Each structure stands twice: as C-alpha cells, then as structure tokens.
Amino acid sequence: MSLARNALLRASKSTWLASQMTQRAFARRAVKRFMPGERLSDALDAAQSLVPSRVGTIITRLGETLTGERNLDEVRDHYLAALDEIARRGLPTQVSVKPTQLGLDDSVEECVRQIAPIAARSAQHGAMLWIDMEDSSYVERTLQLYEQLKATHEQLGLCLQAYLFRTPQDLERLLAVRPAIRLVKGAYAEPADVAFPAKQDTDDQFMSLGVRLLDAARTGGAFPVFGTHDMTIVQRLVRTADEMGVAPGQFEVHMLYGIRAAEQRALAQQGHAVRCLVSYGDNWFPWYMRRLAERPANLWFVVRSAFM
Ligand SMILES: Cc1cc2nc3c(=O)[nH]c(=O)nc-3n(C[C@H](O)[C@H](O)[C@H](O)COP(=O)(O)OP(=O)(O)OC[C@H]3O[C@@H](n4cnc5c(N)ncnc54)[C@H](O)[C@@H]3O)c2cc1C
C-alpha cells in the first residue's frame, strides 16, 4: 500500500481532523467534486439531472458506526422517507445502506430488524436495496445479515470486496441465496493477512470473481454489478458477458458521482445498465478521505480549493 494511501486511510479515522475539516469552507468546496451537497434534496436533484443521459442512481447517507436506538430509528426513518420521496419524484433511484448505521455493532438481529422495513418499502416502490460492505471486522456479520434478510426480501443486493482473501469462498456461499452482488475492489486499510497488499492481485481477483458472477448470471443464479471505475476491467467484463451470452440487462456497472462521468454516460448510451452512487450527509469526512486515498492525486483539488 502506498505511503500516501496509508496516511489518508489513517486520517479517515481521526475525529479531531473530521471536526476541523467539516467546518472549513475550502474542504467543503473540495468535497463538492464527489458530493453534490449535504441534503437529501441535493442528491435527488443530482439524480434528476442524470435521467436524460440514462444513468440511473443510488443514494446513500454518509456516516458509520452509530449506536443507540434513537439514532438507529432515525436512520431507518430517514431512509423510509427518502424512498417515498424518490417514488414521489418518479426517479430511477435506489438506496444503499451501511449496516453500522443500522445496528450491526449491537447485533445481526438488531440490524435485520432495522433494515427489514427499508427493504420492504424499497420493494414496494419496485427498487433494489443495497447493503454496503465495511471493514473486514464486519464481513462475517454482514454476510449473516444478508442471508437472513434475503430469505424474505428478494430485491436485496450486497457489496463484496475483491481485495479480501476470503471473498471467493464468500461468493460461493452466497450463491445459495441467488444474490445480487456489487463487486468492488475495497476501500479500507486492511492488514496483509486478510487482504492483498498489491493492487495487481486485487485486480486479478476482481476479474476472476466477475467472471464467476457472470457464469452464475447465465442461469439466473446471481445478478452481477461491477462497482469500479477501472475501464480496462469494465471493458473486459462487458466483452466476457457478451461471449458468455449474458445480455446487457442481466448485469450492471456502478460508479461514484464525480468520477468517470463521461464513461458512465457512454456506457449507458451503448445500452448498458449504469448507475451512479450519489452520497450526501454532513458526516462526510471518513468517506472523503477514502476517496482521496483511492487517488492521492485528488489532493490537488483540496489544495486548489484552499486558494479559490
Ligand atoms: C458504486 C460503488 C460502491 C462502492 N461501495 C463500496 C463498499 O460498500 N465498500 C467498499 O469497501 N468500497 C466500496 N466502493 C469503493 C471501492 O472499493 C474502491 O475503493 C473504489 O471504487 C476505487 O476503486 P476502482 O475499482 O475504481 O479501481 P482503481 O484501480 O482504484 O481506479 C481505477 C481508475 O478509476 C479512477 N478513480 C478511482 N477512484 C478515484 C477517485 N477517488 N478519484 C478520481 N479517480 C478515481 C482513476 O482514474 C483510477 O485509475 C464502492 C465503489 C463504487 C463505485
């Protein structure tokens, strides 16, 4: 892992830095590149603006590791209201949730209790609900959460991270529940005994997991989503899908707001199902540090914003 990436991922855990940065005007200007605004309405306006280019959206409210029943209920109720607002506006927008915002630190059962109504409301509006994957200490609990919820909520997807050694076994296990899987490379600082330190190994595992998902999709055994801006990988998987006879509607490509926007539009124009994940909320610091860590060159945007 590069020094800059390591330093940024460490910084993402600092509450002092978070409180400093979220108050600075230059940091708020810099973060706009990846986040249209802090309010739900900012995210939905961005979703609306993408409709003409046929790029669908997913929204997520930033913040992790909340505890206490009042907080959990507030997050659940926020997402229930957001789903109703999406339906009211008629947007092609889904929701993605972080399990630690909804009780995973308390127990898998508490988290099931909080997410079940969101999954039900989402399905009522005909949309898939997505579950994010957080750091490796949460993976086993998140898989159990997904398996339990998937038994009664068909339109439910889960994120898996290609950088973890365990993910091929996790995928085989989940194929038993006909999963929708958003495959990503992985965004957290992980020790060398759980995740590949070398990027090339992660990329190779992403490809092999992607092919495994496409193979399962052929018989309706999985719904693959490739959550990456790595256009070499996207193009290879799109070609592989074509060779395997997996139609464009049987898989999707997801990217983040503000990254590779032209490629998102181009893929959608070519007839692929593309979605852009739009984040919002005032607790954006750890998430923003992870975006900088993915591409330390992005630090220049922060520096430039300080002088704008
Ligand atoms: C829809 C979606 C959902 C995600 N959900 C999760 C999740 O639940 N859990 C999790 O651990 N991770 C999640 N991630 C993040 C993911 O793990 C990676 O950290 C992130 O996508 C960067 O990796 P990459 O696949 O784009 O490949 P990389 O090899 O890192 O990047 C490929 C190219 O994309 C461009 N690029 C990538 N990142 C940036 C950036 N920040 N700024 C500017 N350009 C960039 C660069 O040109 C780079 O060369 C998600 C990503 C997406 C797209």
mmCIF file with all atom_site columns, C-alpha atoms and ligand atoms in Angstrom, residues 5 33-34 58 96 98 131-134 159 161 163 182 184-188 199 203 206 226-231 254-256 258-260 275-277 290-295 298, ligand 1:
data_model
loop_
_atom_site.group_PDB
_atom_site.id
_atom_site.type_symbol
_atom_site.label_atom_id
_atom_site.label_alt_id
_atom_site.label_comp_id
_atom_site.label_asym_id
_atom_site.label_entity_id
_atom_site.label_seq_id
_atom_site.pdbx_PDB_ins_code
_atom_site.Cartn_x
_atom_site.Cartn_y
_atom_site.Cartn_z
_atom_site.occupancy
_atom_site.B_iso_or_equiv
_atom_site.pdbx_formal_charge
_atom_site.auth_seq_id
_atom_site.auth_comp_id
_atom_site.auth_asym_id
_atom_site.auth_atom_id
_atom_site.pdbx_PDB_model_num
ATOM   1  C CA  . ARG A 1 5   ? -2.839  5.950  0.709   1.00 0.00 ? 5   ARG A CA  1
ATOM   2  C CA  . ARG A 1 33  ? -16.460 17.273 -6.628  1.00 0.00 ? 33  ARG A CA  1
ATOM   3  C CA  . PHE A 1 34  ? -17.674 13.939 -5.220  1.00 0.00 ? 34  PHE A CA  1
ATOM   4  C CA  . ILE A 1 58  ? -28.241 5.029  -5.951  1.00 0.00 ? 58  ILE A CA  1
ATOM   5  C CA  . SER A 1 96  ? -27.667 1.787  -0.342  1.00 0.00 ? 96  SER A CA  1
ATOM   6  C CA  . LYS A 1 98  ? -24.295 0.962  5.773   1.00 0.00 ? 98  LYS A CA  1
ATOM   7  C CA  . ILE A 1 131 ? -26.069 -3.155 1.551   1.00 0.00 ? 131 ILE A CA  1
ATOM   8  C CA  . ASP A 1 132 ? -22.537 -1.712 1.684   1.00 0.00 ? 132 ASP A CA  1
ATOM   9  C CA  . MET A 1 133 ? -19.569 -3.708 2.960   1.00 0.00 ? 133 MET A CA  1
ATOM   10 C CA  . GLU A 1 134 ? -17.470 -2.008 5.647   1.00 0.00 ? 134 GLU A CA  1
ATOM   11 C CA  . CYS A 1 159 ? -21.320 -5.454 -1.770  1.00 0.00 ? 159 CYS A CA  1
ATOM   12 C CA  . GLN A 1 161 ? -14.681 -6.648 -1.844  1.00 0.00 ? 161 GLN A CA  1
ATOM   13 C CA  . TYR A 1 163 ? -9.149  -7.312 -2.093  1.00 0.00 ? 163 TYR A CA  1
ATOM   14 C CA  . ARG A 1 182 ? -21.968 -5.340 -6.228  1.00 0.00 ? 182 ARG A CA  1
ATOM   15 C CA  . VAL A 1 184 ? -15.825 -3.603 -5.681  1.00 0.00 ? 184 VAL A CA  1
ATOM   16 C CA  . LYS A 1 185 ? -12.079 -3.575 -5.083  1.00 0.00 ? 185 LYS A CA  1
ATOM   17 C CA  . GLY A 1 186 ? -12.357 -2.474 -1.410  1.00 0.00 ? 186 GLY A CA  1
ATOM   18 C CA  . ALA A 1 187 ? -11.781 0.900  0.239   1.00 0.00 ? 187 ALA A CA  1
ATOM   19 C CA  . TYR A 1 188 ? -10.462 0.262  3.779   1.00 0.00 ? 188 TYR A CA  1
ATOM   20 C CA  . LYS A 1 199 ? -3.124  -3.740 -6.352  1.00 0.00 ? 199 LYS A CA  1
ATOM   21 C CA  . ASP A 1 203 ? -7.402  -6.509 -9.928  1.00 0.00 ? 203 ASP A CA  1
ATOM   22 C CA  . PHE A 1 206 ? -11.812 -8.777 -9.310  1.00 0.00 ? 206 PHE A CA  1
ATOM   23 C CA  . PHE A 1 226 ? -19.371 -4.248 -11.324 1.00 0.00 ? 226 PHE A CA  1
ATOM   24 C CA  . GLY A 1 227 ? -18.671 -1.311 -8.999  1.00 0.00 ? 227 GLY A CA  1
ATOM   25 C CA  . THR A 1 228 ? -15.471 0.102  -10.447 1.00 0.00 ? 228 THR A CA  1
ATOM   26 C CA  . HIS A 1 229 ? -14.019 2.992  -12.461 1.00 0.00 ? 229 HIS A CA  1
ATOM   27 C CA  . ASP A 1 230 ? -11.335 0.694  -13.863 1.00 0.00 ? 230 ASP A CA  1
ATOM   28 C CA  . MET A 1 231 ? -12.309 0.875  -17.527 1.00 0.00 ? 231 MET A CA  1
ATOM   29 C CA  . HIS A 1 254 ? -21.947 1.187  -10.906 1.00 0.00 ? 254 HIS A CA  1
ATOM   30 C CA  . MET A 1 255 ? -19.611 4.129  -10.388 1.00 0.00 ? 255 MET A CA  1
ATOM   31 C CA  . LEU A 1 256 ? -19.351 7.014  -7.942  1.00 0.00 ? 256 LEU A CA  1
ATOM   32 C CA  . GLY A 1 258 ? -17.970 12.801 -9.916  1.00 0.00 ? 258 GLY A CA  1
ATOM   33 C CA  . ILE A 1 259 ? -15.689 10.008 -11.170 1.00 0.00 ? 259 ILE A CA  1
ATOM   34 C CA  . ARG A 1 260 ? -15.538 8.973  -14.846 1.00 0.00 ? 260 ARG A CA  1
ATOM   35 C CA  . ARG A 1 275 ? -25.856 3.588  -12.040 1.00 0.00 ? 275 ARG A CA  1
ATOM   36 C CA  . CYS A 1 276 ? -24.043 6.336  -10.236 1.00 0.00 ? 276 CYS A CA  1
ATOM   37 C CA  . LEU A 1 277 ? -23.794 6.275  -6.436  1.00 0.00 ? 277 LEU A CA  1
ATOM   38 C CA  . ARG A 1 290 ? -11.188 7.162  1.393   1.00 0.00 ? 290 ARG A CA  1
ATOM   39 C CA  . ARG A 1 291 ? -11.909 8.834  -1.991  1.00 0.00 ? 291 ARG A CA  1
ATOM   40 C CA  . LEU A 1 292 ? -8.638  10.764 -1.693  1.00 0.00 ? 292 LEU A CA  1
ATOM   41 C CA  . ALA A 1 293 ? -6.807  7.562  -0.737  1.00 0.00 ? 293 ALA A CA  1
ATOM   42 C CA  . GLU A 1 294 ? -8.050  5.855  -3.910  1.00 0.00 ? 294 GLU A CA  1
ATOM   43 C CA  . ARG A 1 295 ? -6.270  8.504  -5.921  1.00 0.00 ? 295 ARG A CA  1
ATOM   44 C CA  . ASN A 1 298 ? -7.007  14.181 -5.829  1.00 0.00 ? 298 ASN A CA  1
HETATM 45 C C1  . LIG B 2 .   ? -20.844 2.028  -6.661  1.00 0.00 ? 1   LIG B C1  1
HETATM 46 C C2  . LIG B 2 .   ? -19.719 1.796  -5.714  1.00 0.00 ? 1   LIG B C2  1
HETATM 47 C C3  . LIG B 2 .   ? -19.981 1.337  -4.446  1.00 0.00 ? 1   LIG B C3  1
HETATM 48 C C4  . LIG B 2 .   ? -18.936 1.097  -3.553  1.00 0.00 ? 1   LIG B C4  1
HETATM 49 N N1  . LIG B 2 .   ? -19.212 0.539  -2.348  1.00 0.00 ? 1   LIG B N1  1
HETATM 50 C C5  . LIG B 2 .   ? -18.182 0.144  -1.553  1.00 0.00 ? 1   LIG B C5  1
HETATM 51 C C6  . LIG B 2 .   ? -18.421 -0.578 -0.358  1.00 0.00 ? 1   LIG B C6  1
HETATM 52 O O1  . LIG B 2 .   ? -19.569 -0.840 0.019   1.00 0.00 ? 1   LIG B O1  1
HETATM 53 N N2  . LIG B 2 .   ? -17.338 -0.976 0.364   1.00 0.00 ? 1   LIG B N2  1
HETATM 54 C C7  . LIG B 2 .   ? -16.045 -0.713 -0.017  1.00 0.00 ? 1   LIG B C7  1
HETATM 55 O O2  . LIG B 2 .   ? -15.103 -1.140 0.655   1.00 0.00 ? 1   LIG B O2  1
HETATM 56 N N3  . LIG B 2 .   ? -15.809 0.011  -1.131  1.00 0.00 ? 1   LIG B N3  1
HETATM 57 C C8  . LIG B 2 .   ? -16.837 0.442  -1.903  1.00 0.00 ? 1   LIG B C8  1
HETATM 58 N N4  . LIG B 2 .   ? -16.571 1.149  -3.051  1.00 0.00 ? 1   LIG B N4  1
HETATM 59 C C9  . LIG B 2 .   ? -15.204 1.691  -3.287  1.00 0.00 ? 1   LIG B C9  1
HETATM 60 C C10 . LIG B 2 .   ? -14.298 0.684  -3.945  1.00 0.00 ? 1   LIG B C10 1
HETATM 61 O O3  . LIG B 2 .   ? -13.941 -0.336 -3.047  1.00 0.00 ? 1   LIG B O3  1
HETATM 62 C C11 . LIG B 2 .   ? -12.998 1.346  -4.469  1.00 0.00 ? 1   LIG B C11 1
HETATM 63 O O4  . LIG B 2 .   ? -12.304 1.888  -3.387  1.00 0.00 ? 1   LIG B O4  1
HETATM 64 C C12 . LIG B 2 .   ? -13.229 2.436  -5.491  1.00 0.00 ? 1   LIG B C12 1
HETATM 65 O O5  . LIG B 2 .   ? -14.228 2.094  -6.393  1.00 0.00 ? 1   LIG B O5  1
HETATM 66 C C13 . LIG B 2 .   ? -11.912 2.720  -6.305  1.00 0.00 ? 1   LIG B C13 1
HETATM 67 O O6  . LIG B 2 .   ? -11.502 1.560  -6.956  1.00 0.00 ? 1   LIG B O6  1
HETATM 68 P P1  . LIG B 2 .   ? -11.726 1.300  -8.532  1.00 0.00 ? 1   LIG B P1  1
HETATM 69 O O7  . LIG B 2 .   ? -12.433 -0.010 -8.651  1.00 0.00 ? 1   LIG B O7  1
HETATM 70 O O8  . LIG B 2 .   ? -12.408 2.403  -9.168  1.00 0.00 ? 1   LIG B O8  1
HETATM 71 O O9  . LIG B 2 .   ? -10.291 0.995  -9.106  1.00 0.00 ? 1   LIG B O9  1
HETATM 72 P P2  . LIG B 2 .   ? -8.934  1.815  -9.072  1.00 0.00 ? 1   LIG B P2  1
HETATM 73 O O10 . LIG B 2 .   ? -7.938  0.884  -9.677  1.00 0.00 ? 1   LIG B O10 1
HETATM 74 O O11 . LIG B 2 .   ? -8.679  2.339  -7.705  1.00 0.00 ? 1   LIG B O11 1
HETATM 75 O O12 . LIG B 2 .   ? -9.220  3.024  -10.032 1.00 0.00 ? 1   LIG B O12 1
HETATM 76 C C14 . LIG B 2 .   ? -9.344  2.885  -11.429 1.00 0.00 ? 1   LIG B C14 1
HETATM 77 C C15 . LIG B 2 .   ? -9.294  4.276  -12.046 1.00 0.00 ? 1   LIG B C15 1
HETATM 78 O O13 . LIG B 2 .   ? -10.502 4.970  -11.681 1.00 0.00 ? 1   LIG B O13 1
HETATM 79 C C16 . LIG B 2 .   ? -10.216 6.326  -11.344 1.00 0.00 ? 1   LIG B C16 1
HETATM 80 N N5  . LIG B 2 .   ? -10.523 6.540  -9.922  1.00 0.00 ? 1   LIG B N5  1
HETATM 81 C C17 . LIG B 2 .   ? -10.751 5.604  -8.969  1.00 0.00 ? 1   LIG B C17 1
HETATM 82 N N6  . LIG B 2 .   ? -11.017 6.187  -7.786  1.00 0.00 ? 1   LIG B N6  1
HETATM 83 C C18 . LIG B 2 .   ? -10.939 7.522  -7.995  1.00 0.00 ? 1   LIG B C18 1
HETATM 84 C C19 . LIG B 2 .   ? -11.126 8.648  -7.160  1.00 0.00 ? 1   LIG B C19 1
HETATM 85 N N7  . LIG B 2 .   ? -11.432 8.546  -5.868  1.00 0.00 ? 1   LIG B N7  1
HETATM 86 N N8  . LIG B 2 .   ? -10.964 9.873  -7.720  1.00 0.00 ? 1   LIG B N8  1
HETATM 87 C C20 . LIG B 2 .   ? -10.670 10.031 -9.029  1.00 0.00 ? 1   LIG B C20 1
HETATM 88 N N9  . LIG B 2 .   ? -10.482 8.986  -9.874  1.00 0.00 ? 1   LIG B N9  1
HETATM 89 C C21 . LIG B 2 .   ? -10.625 7.755  -9.360  1.00 0.00 ? 1   LIG B C21 1
HETATM 90 C C22 . LIG B 2 .   ? -8.729  6.540  -11.609 1.00 0.00 ? 1   LIG B C22 1
HETATM 91 O O14 . LIG B 2 .   ? -8.582  7.022  -12.907 1.00 0.00 ? 1   LIG B O14 1
HETATM 92 C C23 . LIG B 2 .   ? -8.149  5.151  -11.499 1.00 0.00 ? 1   LIG B C23 1
HETATM 93 O O15 . LIG B 2 .   ? -7.002  4.984  -12.241 1.00 0.00 ? 1   LIG B O15 1
HETATM 94 C C24 . LIG B 2 .   ? -17.606 1.384  -3.948  1.00 0.00 ? 1   LIG B C24 1
HETATM 95 C C25 . LIG B 2 .   ? -17.349 1.853  -5.235  1.00 0.00 ? 1   LIG B C25 1
HETATM 96 C C26 . LIG B 2 .   ? -18.374 2.058  -6.117  1.00 0.00 ? 1   LIG B C26 1
HETATM 97 C C27 . LIG B 2 .   ? -18.053 2.536  -7.484  1.00 0.00 ? 1   LIG B C27 1
#
